[in-house]
Tab-separated table of C-alpha atoms and ligand atoms in Angstrom:
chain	number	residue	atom	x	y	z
A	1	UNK	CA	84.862	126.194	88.761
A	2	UNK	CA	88.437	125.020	89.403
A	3	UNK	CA	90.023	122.517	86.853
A	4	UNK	CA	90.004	119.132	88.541
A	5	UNK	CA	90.590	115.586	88.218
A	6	UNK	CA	87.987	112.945	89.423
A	7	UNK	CA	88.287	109.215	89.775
A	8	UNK	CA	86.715	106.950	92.011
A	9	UNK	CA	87.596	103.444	92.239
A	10	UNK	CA	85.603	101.465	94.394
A	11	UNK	CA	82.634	99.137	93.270
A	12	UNK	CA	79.600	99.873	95.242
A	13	UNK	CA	77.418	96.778	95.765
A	14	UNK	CA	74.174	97.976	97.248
A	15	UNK	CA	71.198	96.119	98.572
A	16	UNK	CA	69.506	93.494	100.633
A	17	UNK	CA	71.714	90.502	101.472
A	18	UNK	CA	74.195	91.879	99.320
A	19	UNK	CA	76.887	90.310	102.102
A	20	UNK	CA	76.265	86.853	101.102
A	21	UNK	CA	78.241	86.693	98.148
A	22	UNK	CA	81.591	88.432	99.671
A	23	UNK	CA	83.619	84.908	99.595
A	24	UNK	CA	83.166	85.052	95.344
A	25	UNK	CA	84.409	88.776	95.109
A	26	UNK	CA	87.189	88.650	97.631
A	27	UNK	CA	88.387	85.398	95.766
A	28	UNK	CA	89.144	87.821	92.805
A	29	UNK	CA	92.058	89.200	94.727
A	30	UNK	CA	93.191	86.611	96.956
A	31	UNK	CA	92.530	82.786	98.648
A	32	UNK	CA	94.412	84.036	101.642
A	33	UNK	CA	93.006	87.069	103.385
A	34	UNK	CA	92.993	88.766	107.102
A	35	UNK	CA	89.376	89.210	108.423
A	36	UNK	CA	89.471	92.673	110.071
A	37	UNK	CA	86.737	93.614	112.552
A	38	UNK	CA	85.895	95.727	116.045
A	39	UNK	CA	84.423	94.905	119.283
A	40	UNK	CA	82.252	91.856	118.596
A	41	UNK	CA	78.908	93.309	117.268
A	42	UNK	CA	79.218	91.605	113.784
A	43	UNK	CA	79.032	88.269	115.946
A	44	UNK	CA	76.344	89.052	117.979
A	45	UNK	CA	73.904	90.146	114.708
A	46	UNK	CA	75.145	86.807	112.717
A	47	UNK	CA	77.095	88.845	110.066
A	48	UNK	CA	80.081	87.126	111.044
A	49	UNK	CA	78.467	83.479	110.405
A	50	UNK	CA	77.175	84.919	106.820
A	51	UNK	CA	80.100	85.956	106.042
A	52	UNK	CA	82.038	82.810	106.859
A	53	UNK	CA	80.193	80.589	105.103
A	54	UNK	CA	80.451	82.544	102.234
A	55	UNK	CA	84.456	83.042	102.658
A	56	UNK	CA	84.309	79.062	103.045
A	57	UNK	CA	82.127	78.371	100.234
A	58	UNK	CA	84.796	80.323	97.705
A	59	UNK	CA	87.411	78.164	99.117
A	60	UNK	CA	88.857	81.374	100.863
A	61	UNK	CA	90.954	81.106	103.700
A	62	UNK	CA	91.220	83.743	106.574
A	63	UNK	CA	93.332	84.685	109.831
A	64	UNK	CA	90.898	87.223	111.611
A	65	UNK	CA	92.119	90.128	113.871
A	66	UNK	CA	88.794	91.545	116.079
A	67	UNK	CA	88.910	94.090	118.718
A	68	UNK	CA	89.294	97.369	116.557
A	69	UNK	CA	87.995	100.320	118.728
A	70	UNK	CA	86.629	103.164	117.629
A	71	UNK	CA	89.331	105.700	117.249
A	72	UNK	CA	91.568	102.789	115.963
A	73	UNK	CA	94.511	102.671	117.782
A	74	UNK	CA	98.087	102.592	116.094
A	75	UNK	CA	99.142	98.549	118.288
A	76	UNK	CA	96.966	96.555	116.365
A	77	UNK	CA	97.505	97.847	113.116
A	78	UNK	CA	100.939	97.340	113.989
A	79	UNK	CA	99.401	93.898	115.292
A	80	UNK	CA	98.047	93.518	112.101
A	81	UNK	CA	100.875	94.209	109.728
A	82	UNK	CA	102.755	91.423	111.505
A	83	UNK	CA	100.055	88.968	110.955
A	84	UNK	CA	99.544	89.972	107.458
A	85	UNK	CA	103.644	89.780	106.523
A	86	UNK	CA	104.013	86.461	108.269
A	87	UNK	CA	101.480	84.723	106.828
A	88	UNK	CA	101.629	85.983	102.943
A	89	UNK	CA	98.171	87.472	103.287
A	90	UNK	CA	96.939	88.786	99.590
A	91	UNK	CA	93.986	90.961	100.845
A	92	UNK	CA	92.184	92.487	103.651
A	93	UNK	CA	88.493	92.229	104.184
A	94	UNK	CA	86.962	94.869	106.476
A	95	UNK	CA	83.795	94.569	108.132
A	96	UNK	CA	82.545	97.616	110.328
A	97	UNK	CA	82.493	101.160	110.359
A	98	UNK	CA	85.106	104.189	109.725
A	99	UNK	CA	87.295	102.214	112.607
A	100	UNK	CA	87.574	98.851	111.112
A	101	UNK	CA	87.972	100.031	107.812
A	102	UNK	CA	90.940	102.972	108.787
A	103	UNK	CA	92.826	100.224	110.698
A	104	UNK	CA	92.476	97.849	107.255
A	105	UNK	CA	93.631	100.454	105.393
A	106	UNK	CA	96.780	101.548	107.450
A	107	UNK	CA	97.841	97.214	107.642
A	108	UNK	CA	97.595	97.649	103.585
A	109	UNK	CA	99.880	99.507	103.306
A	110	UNK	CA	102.183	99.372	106.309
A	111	UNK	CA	102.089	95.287	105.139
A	112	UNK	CA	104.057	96.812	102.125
A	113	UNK	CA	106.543	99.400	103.784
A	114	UNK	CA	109.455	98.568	105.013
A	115	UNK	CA	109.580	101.268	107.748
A	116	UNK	CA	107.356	102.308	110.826
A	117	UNK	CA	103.361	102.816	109.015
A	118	UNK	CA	102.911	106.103	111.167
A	119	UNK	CA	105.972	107.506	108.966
A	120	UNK	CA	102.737	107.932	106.307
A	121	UNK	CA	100.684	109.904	108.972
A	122	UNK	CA	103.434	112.083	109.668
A	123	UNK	CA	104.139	112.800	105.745
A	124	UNK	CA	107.570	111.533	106.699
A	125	UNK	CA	106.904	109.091	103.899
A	126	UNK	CA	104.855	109.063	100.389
A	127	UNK	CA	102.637	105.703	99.764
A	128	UNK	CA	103.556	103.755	96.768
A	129	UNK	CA	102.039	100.173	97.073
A	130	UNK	CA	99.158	98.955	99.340
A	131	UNK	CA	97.627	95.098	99.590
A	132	UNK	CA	93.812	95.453	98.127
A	133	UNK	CA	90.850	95.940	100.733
A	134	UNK	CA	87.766	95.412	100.515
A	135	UNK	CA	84.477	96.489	103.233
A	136	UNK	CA	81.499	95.039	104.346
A	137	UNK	CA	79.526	98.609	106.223
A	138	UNK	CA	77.696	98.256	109.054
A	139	UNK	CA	77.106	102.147	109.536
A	140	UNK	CA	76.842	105.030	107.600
A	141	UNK	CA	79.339	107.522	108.738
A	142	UNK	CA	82.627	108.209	107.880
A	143	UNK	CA	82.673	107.610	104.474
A	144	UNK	CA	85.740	105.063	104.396
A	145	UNK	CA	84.466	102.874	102.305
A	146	UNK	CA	85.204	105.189	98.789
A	147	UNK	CA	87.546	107.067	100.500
A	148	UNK	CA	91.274	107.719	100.337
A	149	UNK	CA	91.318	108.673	103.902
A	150	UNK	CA	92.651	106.563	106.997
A	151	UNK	CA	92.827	108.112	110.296
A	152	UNK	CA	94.903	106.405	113.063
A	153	UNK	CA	95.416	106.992	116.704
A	154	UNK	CA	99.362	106.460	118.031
A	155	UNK	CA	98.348	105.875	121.684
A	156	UNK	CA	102.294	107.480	122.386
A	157	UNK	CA	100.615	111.214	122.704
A	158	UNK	CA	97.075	110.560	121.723
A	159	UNK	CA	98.075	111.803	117.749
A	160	UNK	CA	94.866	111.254	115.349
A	161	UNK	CA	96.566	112.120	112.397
A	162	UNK	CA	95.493	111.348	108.460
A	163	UNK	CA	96.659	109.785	105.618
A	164	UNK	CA	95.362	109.704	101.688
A	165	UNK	CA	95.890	107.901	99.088
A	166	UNK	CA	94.424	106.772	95.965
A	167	UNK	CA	96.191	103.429	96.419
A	168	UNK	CA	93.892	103.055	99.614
A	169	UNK	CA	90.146	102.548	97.617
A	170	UNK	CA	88.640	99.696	98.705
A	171	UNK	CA	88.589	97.329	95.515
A	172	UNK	CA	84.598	97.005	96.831
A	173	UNK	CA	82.353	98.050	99.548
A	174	UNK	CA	78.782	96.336	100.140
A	175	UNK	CA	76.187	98.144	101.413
A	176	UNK	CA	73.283	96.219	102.946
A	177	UNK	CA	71.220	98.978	105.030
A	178	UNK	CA	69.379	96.409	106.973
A	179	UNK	CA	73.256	95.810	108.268
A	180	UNK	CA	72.083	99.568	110.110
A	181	UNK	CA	68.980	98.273	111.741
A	182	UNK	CA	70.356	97.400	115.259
A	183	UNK	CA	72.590	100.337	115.488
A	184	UNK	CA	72.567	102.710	118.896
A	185	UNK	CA	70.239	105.698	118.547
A	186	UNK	CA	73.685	107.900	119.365
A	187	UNK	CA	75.977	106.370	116.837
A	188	UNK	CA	72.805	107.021	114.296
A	189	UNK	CA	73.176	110.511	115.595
A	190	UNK	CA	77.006	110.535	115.696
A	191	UNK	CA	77.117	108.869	112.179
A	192	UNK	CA	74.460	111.648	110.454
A	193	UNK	CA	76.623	114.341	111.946
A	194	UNK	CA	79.416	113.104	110.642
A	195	UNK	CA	77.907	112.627	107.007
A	196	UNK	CA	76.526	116.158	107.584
A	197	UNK	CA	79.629	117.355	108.303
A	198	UNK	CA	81.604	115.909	105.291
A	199	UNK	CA	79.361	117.692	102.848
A	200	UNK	CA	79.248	121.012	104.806
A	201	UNK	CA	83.399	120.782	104.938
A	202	UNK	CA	82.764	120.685	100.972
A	203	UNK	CA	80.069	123.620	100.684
A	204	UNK	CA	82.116	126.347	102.650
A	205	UNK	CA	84.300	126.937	99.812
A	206	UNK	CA	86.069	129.982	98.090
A	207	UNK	CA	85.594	128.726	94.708
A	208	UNK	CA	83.159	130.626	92.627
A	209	UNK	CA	80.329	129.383	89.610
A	210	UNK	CA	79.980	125.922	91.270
A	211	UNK	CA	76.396	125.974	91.449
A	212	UNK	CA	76.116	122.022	90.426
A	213	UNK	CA	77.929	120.986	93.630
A	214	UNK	CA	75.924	123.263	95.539
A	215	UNK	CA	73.273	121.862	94.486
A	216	UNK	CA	73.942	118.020	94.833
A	217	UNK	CA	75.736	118.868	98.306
A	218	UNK	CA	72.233	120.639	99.468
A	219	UNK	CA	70.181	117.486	98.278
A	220	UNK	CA	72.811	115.370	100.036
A	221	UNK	CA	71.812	117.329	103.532
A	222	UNK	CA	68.593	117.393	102.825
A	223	UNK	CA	68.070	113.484	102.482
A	224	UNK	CA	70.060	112.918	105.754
A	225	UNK	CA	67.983	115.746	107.739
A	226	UNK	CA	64.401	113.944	106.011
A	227	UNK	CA	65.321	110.155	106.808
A	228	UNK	CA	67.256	110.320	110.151
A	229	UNK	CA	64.447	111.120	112.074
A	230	UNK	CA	62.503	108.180	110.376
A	231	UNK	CA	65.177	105.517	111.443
A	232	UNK	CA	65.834	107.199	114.671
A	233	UNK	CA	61.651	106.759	115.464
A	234	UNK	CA	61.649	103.169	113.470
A	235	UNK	CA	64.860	101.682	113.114
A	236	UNK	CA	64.079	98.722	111.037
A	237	UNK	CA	62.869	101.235	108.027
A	238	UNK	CA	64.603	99.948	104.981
A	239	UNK	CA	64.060	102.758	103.200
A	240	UNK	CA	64.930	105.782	104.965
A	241	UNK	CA	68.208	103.589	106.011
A	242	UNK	CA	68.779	103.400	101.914
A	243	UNK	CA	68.374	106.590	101.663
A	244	UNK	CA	70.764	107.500	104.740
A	245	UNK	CA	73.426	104.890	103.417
A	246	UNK	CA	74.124	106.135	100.149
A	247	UNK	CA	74.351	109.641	101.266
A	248	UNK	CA	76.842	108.593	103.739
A	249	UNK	CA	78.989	107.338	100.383
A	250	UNK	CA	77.929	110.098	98.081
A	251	UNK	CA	78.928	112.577	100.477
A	252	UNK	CA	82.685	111.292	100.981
A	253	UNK	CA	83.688	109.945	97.595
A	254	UNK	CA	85.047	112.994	96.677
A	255	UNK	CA	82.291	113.429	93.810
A	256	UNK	CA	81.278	116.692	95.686
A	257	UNK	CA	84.138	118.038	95.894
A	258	UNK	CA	84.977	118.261	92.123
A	259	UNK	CA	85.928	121.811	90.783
A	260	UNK	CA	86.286	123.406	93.972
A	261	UNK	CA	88.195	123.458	97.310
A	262	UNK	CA	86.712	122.451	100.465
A	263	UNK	CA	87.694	123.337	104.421
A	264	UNK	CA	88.437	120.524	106.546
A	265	UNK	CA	89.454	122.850	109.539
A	266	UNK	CA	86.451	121.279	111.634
A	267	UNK	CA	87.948	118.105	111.341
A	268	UNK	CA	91.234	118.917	111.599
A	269	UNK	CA	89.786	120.404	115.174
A	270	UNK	CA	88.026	117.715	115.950
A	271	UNK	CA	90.558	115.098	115.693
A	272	UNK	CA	92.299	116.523	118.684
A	273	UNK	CA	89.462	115.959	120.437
A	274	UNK	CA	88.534	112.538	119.614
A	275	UNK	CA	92.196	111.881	119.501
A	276	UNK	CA	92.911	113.143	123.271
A	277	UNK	CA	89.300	112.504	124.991
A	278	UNK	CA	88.223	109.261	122.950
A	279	UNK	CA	84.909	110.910	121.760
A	280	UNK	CA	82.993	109.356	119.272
A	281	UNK	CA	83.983	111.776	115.898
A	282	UNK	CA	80.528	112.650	114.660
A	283	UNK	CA	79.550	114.038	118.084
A	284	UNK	CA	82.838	116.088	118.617
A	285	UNK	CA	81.758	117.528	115.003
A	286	UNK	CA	78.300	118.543	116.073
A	287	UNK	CA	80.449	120.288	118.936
A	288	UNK	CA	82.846	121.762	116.416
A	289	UNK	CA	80.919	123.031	113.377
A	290	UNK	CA	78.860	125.152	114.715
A	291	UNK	CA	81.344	126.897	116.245
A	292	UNK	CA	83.618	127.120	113.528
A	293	UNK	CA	80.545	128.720	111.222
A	294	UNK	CA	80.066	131.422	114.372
A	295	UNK	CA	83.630	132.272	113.968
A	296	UNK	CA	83.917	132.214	109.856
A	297	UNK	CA	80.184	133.630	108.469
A	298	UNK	CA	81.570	136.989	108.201
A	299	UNK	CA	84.212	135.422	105.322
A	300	UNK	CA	81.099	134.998	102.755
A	301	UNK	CA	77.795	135.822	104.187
A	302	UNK	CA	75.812	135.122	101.056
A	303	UNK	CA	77.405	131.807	101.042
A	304	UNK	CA	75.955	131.142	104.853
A	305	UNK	CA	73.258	132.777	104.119
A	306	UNK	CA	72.738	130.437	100.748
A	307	UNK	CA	73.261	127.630	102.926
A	308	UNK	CA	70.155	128.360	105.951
A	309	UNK	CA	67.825	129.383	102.724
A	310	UNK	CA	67.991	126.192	100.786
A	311	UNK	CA	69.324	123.386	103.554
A	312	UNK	CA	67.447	124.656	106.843
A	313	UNK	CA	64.327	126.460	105.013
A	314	UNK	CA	65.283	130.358	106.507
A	315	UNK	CA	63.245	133.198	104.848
A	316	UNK	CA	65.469	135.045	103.011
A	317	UNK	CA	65.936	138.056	105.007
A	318	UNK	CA	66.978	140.809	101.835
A	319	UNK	CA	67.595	143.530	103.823
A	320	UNK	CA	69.751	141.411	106.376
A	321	UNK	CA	71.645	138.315	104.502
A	322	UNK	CA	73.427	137.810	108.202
A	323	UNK	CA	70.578	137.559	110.189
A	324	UNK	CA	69.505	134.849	107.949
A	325	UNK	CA	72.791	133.455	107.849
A	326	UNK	CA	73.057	133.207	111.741
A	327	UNK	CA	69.287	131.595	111.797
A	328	UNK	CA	71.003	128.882	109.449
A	329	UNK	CA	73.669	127.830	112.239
A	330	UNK	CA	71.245	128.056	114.871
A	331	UNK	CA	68.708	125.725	113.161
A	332	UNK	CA	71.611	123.554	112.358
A	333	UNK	CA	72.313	123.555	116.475
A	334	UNK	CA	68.726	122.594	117.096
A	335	UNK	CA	68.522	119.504	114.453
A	336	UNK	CA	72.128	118.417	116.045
A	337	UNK	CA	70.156	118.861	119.528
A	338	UNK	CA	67.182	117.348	118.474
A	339	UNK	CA	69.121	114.092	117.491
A	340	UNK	CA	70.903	113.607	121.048
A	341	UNK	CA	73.898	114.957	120.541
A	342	UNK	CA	76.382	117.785	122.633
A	343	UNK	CA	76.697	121.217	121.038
A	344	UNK	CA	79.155	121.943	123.229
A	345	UNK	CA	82.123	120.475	125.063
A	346	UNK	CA	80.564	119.996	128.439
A	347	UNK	CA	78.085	118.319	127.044
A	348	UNK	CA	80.747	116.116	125.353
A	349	UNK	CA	81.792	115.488	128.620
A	350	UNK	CA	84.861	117.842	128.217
A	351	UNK	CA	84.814	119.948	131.345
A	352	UNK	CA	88.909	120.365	131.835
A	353	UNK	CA	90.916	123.005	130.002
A	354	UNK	CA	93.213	121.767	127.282
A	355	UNK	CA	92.223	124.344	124.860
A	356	UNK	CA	95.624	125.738	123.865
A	357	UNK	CA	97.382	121.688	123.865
A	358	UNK	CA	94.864	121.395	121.106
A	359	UNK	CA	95.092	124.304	119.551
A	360	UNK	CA	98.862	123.318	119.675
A	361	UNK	CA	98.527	119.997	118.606
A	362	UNK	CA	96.091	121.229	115.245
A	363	UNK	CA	98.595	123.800	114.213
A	364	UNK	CA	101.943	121.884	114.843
A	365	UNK	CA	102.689	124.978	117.615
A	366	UNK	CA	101.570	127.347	115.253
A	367	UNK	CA	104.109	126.125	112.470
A	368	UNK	CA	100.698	125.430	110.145
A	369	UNK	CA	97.198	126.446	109.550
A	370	UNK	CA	94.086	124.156	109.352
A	371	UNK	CA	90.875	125.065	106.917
A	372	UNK	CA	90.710	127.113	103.584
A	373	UNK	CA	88.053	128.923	103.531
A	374	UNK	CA	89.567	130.953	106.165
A	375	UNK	CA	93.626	129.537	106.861
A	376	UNK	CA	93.555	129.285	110.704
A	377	UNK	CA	96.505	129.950	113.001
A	378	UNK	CA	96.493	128.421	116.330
A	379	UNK	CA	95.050	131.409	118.071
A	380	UNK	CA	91.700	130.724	115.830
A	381	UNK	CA	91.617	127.584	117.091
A	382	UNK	CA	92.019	128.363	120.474
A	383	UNK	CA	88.964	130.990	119.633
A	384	UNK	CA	86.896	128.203	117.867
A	385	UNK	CA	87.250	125.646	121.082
A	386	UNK	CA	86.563	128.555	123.320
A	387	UNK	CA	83.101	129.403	121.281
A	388	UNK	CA	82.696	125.879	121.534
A	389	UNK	CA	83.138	125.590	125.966
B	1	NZQ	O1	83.138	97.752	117.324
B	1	NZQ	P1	81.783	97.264	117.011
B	1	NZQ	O2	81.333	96.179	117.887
B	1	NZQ	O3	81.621	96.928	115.545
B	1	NZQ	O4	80.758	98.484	117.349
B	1	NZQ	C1	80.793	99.720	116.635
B	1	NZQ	C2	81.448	100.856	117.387
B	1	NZQ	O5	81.315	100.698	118.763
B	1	NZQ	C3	79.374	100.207	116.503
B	1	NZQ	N1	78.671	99.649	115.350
B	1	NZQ	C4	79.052	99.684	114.058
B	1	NZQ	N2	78.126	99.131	113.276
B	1	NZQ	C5	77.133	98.686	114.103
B	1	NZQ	C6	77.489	99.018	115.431
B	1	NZQ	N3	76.696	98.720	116.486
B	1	NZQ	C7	75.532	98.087	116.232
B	1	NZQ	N4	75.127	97.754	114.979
B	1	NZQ	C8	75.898	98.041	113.907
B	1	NZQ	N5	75.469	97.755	112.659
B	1	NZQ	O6	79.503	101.613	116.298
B	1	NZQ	C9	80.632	102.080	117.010
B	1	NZQ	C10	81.374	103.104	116.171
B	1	NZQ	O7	82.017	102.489	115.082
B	1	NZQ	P2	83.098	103.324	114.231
B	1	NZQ	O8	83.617	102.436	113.166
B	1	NZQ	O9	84.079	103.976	115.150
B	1	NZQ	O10	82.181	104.497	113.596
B	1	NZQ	P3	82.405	105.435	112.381
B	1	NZQ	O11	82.022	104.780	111.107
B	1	NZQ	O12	81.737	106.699	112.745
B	1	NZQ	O13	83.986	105.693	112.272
B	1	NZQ	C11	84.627	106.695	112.999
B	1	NZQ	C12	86.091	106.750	112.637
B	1	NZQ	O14	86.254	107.110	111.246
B	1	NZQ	C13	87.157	108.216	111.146
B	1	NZQ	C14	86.885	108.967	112.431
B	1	NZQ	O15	87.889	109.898	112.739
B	1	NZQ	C15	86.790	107.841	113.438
B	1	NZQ	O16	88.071	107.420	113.852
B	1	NZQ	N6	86.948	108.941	109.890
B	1	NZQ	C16	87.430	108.369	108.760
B	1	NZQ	C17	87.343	108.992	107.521
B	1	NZQ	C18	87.897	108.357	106.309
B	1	NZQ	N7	88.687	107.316	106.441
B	1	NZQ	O17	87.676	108.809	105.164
B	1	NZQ	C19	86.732	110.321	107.369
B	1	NZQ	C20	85.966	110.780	108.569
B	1	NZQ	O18	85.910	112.170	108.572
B	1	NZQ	C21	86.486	110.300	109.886
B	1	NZQ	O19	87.552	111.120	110.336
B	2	ZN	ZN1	84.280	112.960	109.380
């Protein structure tokens, strides 16, 4: 196990109607905040009235800026910022998914900077102070709410690029899983791949004697593979959303990833795609993983092998650990399938060739690697989105 330091800083409030009492714990931080949201579907469910009232009822005040798409784009943060510097605003309230809650987080601290806020996504520039956030989920996904990630769009070359910071916690998150009832059947899908995908970045490691994270990170998958199918079949079921909800958390708050080192070279692929095509993320990850695990097993096929025993219920094959690690990535292929989503780029809707611009684009022309398990040059990604045509 590798030495490590672990710190999470977010309160988690979890549970039924939760929402209603976000005026009294915003009104810790601030009387003056900027209402952050996306394309209208927290008015249309009532979440916006809810929390209103209770904004009103703490004697908080609040500018709102809606119309945060998914992939948030680099204008309205910008958009944002301005609103937030002109008007003294002490905190930002986010209510939404990974989008809503990545553009809140890049206004926090570009509200702070005096330069350009993509300077941070290029690592032209290190964070040192951010305004507070705090979130209000509406899907379990990207894990944004503990997280110290933000990833932004610049609409000036279609860059998704990534930030962290510790500064960029949310102060809170509240959880209310009946916020996930009227949620699309695909973004359920897109949302469980993604949550899939953050644990399986974590469990492809090269650390060694980590057999607690294994475990937990296993348990993790498992609960997402058992209760997606419920909501997916009944999508009011409480329950199985629970369930679903705090795995999305648990899997991205870094807990897992304590004492060892995990990938990330499946994102770091798949933000090219999302970033040039527009792709919802957990979709271009159901298109990416597998591919990447047909072009890695070889590195550690115990490890794969580990992985389709105790997550996808393979019999151990003894006498062939890679047969049984190549069932594992097919199963995981037919449970992505079986949810609605592509497992490969024409089914993503990609059907032109801009392989080697992305390959490019991951590997700054070949100047860096993405992924540790195995460091990949841009000819591996070009490989990796060719497995993946
Ligand atoms: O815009 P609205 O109207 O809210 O609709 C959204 C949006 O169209 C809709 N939606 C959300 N909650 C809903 C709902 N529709 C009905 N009922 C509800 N309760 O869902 C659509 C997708 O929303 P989005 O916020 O884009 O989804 P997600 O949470 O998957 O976020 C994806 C973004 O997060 C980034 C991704 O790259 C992507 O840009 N990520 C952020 C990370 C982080 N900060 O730590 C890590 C992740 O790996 C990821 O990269
Ligand atoms: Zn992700």
């Amino acid at each position: 196990m590798d030495n490590f330091t672990f710190q999470n800083t977010t309160k988690i409030i979890f549970g039924k109607g939760s929402e209603n009492n976000v005026g009294q714990e915003v009104s810790k931080y601030s009387k003056k905040i900027l209402l952050h949201y996306g394309g209208g579907t927290i008015k249309k469910t009532g979440l916006y009235d809810r929390v209103v009232t209770s904004l009103k009822d703490a004697g908080v005040d609040f500018i709102e800026l809606g119309g945060v798409k998914p992939n948030p784009r680099l204008s309205l943060v910008q958009e944002g910022i301005k609103i937030c510097r002109e008007n003294s605003i002490g905190f930002i309230l986010a209510i939404g998914g990974g989008s809503v809650i990545d553009s809140s987080k890049a206004i926090s601290i570009g509200s702070l900077y005096s330069g350009d806020v993509w300077d941070f996504y290029l690592g032209k520039s290190e964070i040192t102070a951010a305004l507070p956030i705090g979130t209000i989920l509406t899907i379990p996904a990207a894990g944004s709410e503990s997280s110290t990630g933000s990833v932004i769009t610049n609409e000036d070359g279609f860059y998704k690029r990534a930030v962290n910071s510790e500064l960029i916690y949310p102060k809170f998150s509240i959880l209310n899983p009946e916020l996930a009832f009227t949620l699309p059947k695909y973004q359920v899908a897109c949302g469980s791949a993604d949550i899939m995908a953050h644990l399986m970045e974590r469990y492809f490691t090269n650390s060694e004697h980590v057999e607690l994270m294994d475990r937990l990170i296993e348990a993790t998958l498992k609960t997402v593979i058992n209760n997606v199918t419920q909501v997916l079949d009944k999508p009011d079921n409480y329950d199985a959303w629970a369930e679903i909800m705090w795995s999305g958390t648990v899997a991205h708050n870094n807990l897992l990833n304590t004492g060892r080192v995990g990938d990330w070279g499946s994102h770091d692929i798949e933000h090219e795609l999302s970033g040039i095509y527009d792709v919802a993320h957990g979709a271009g990850l159901a298109v990416i993983f597998p591919a990447w695990m047909k072009y890695v097993y070889k590195h550690d096929i115990n490890r794969f092998a580990q992985f389709a025993v105790r997550v996808f219920n393979v019999e151990n094959s003894f006498w062939s650990p890679e047969k049984t690690a190549i069932e594992g990535i097919k199963r995981l292929e037919n449970f992505f399938k079986s949810l609605g989503l592509p497992t490969n780029l024409k089914e993503l809707g990609i059907i032109d060739d801009r392989l080697d611009e992305m390959a490019s684009k991951a590997t700054n022309s070949d100047l860096s690697t993405v992924g540790n398990f195995i460091k990949l040059g841009k000819s591996d990604v070009y490989s990796i989105l060719k497995l993946a045509k």
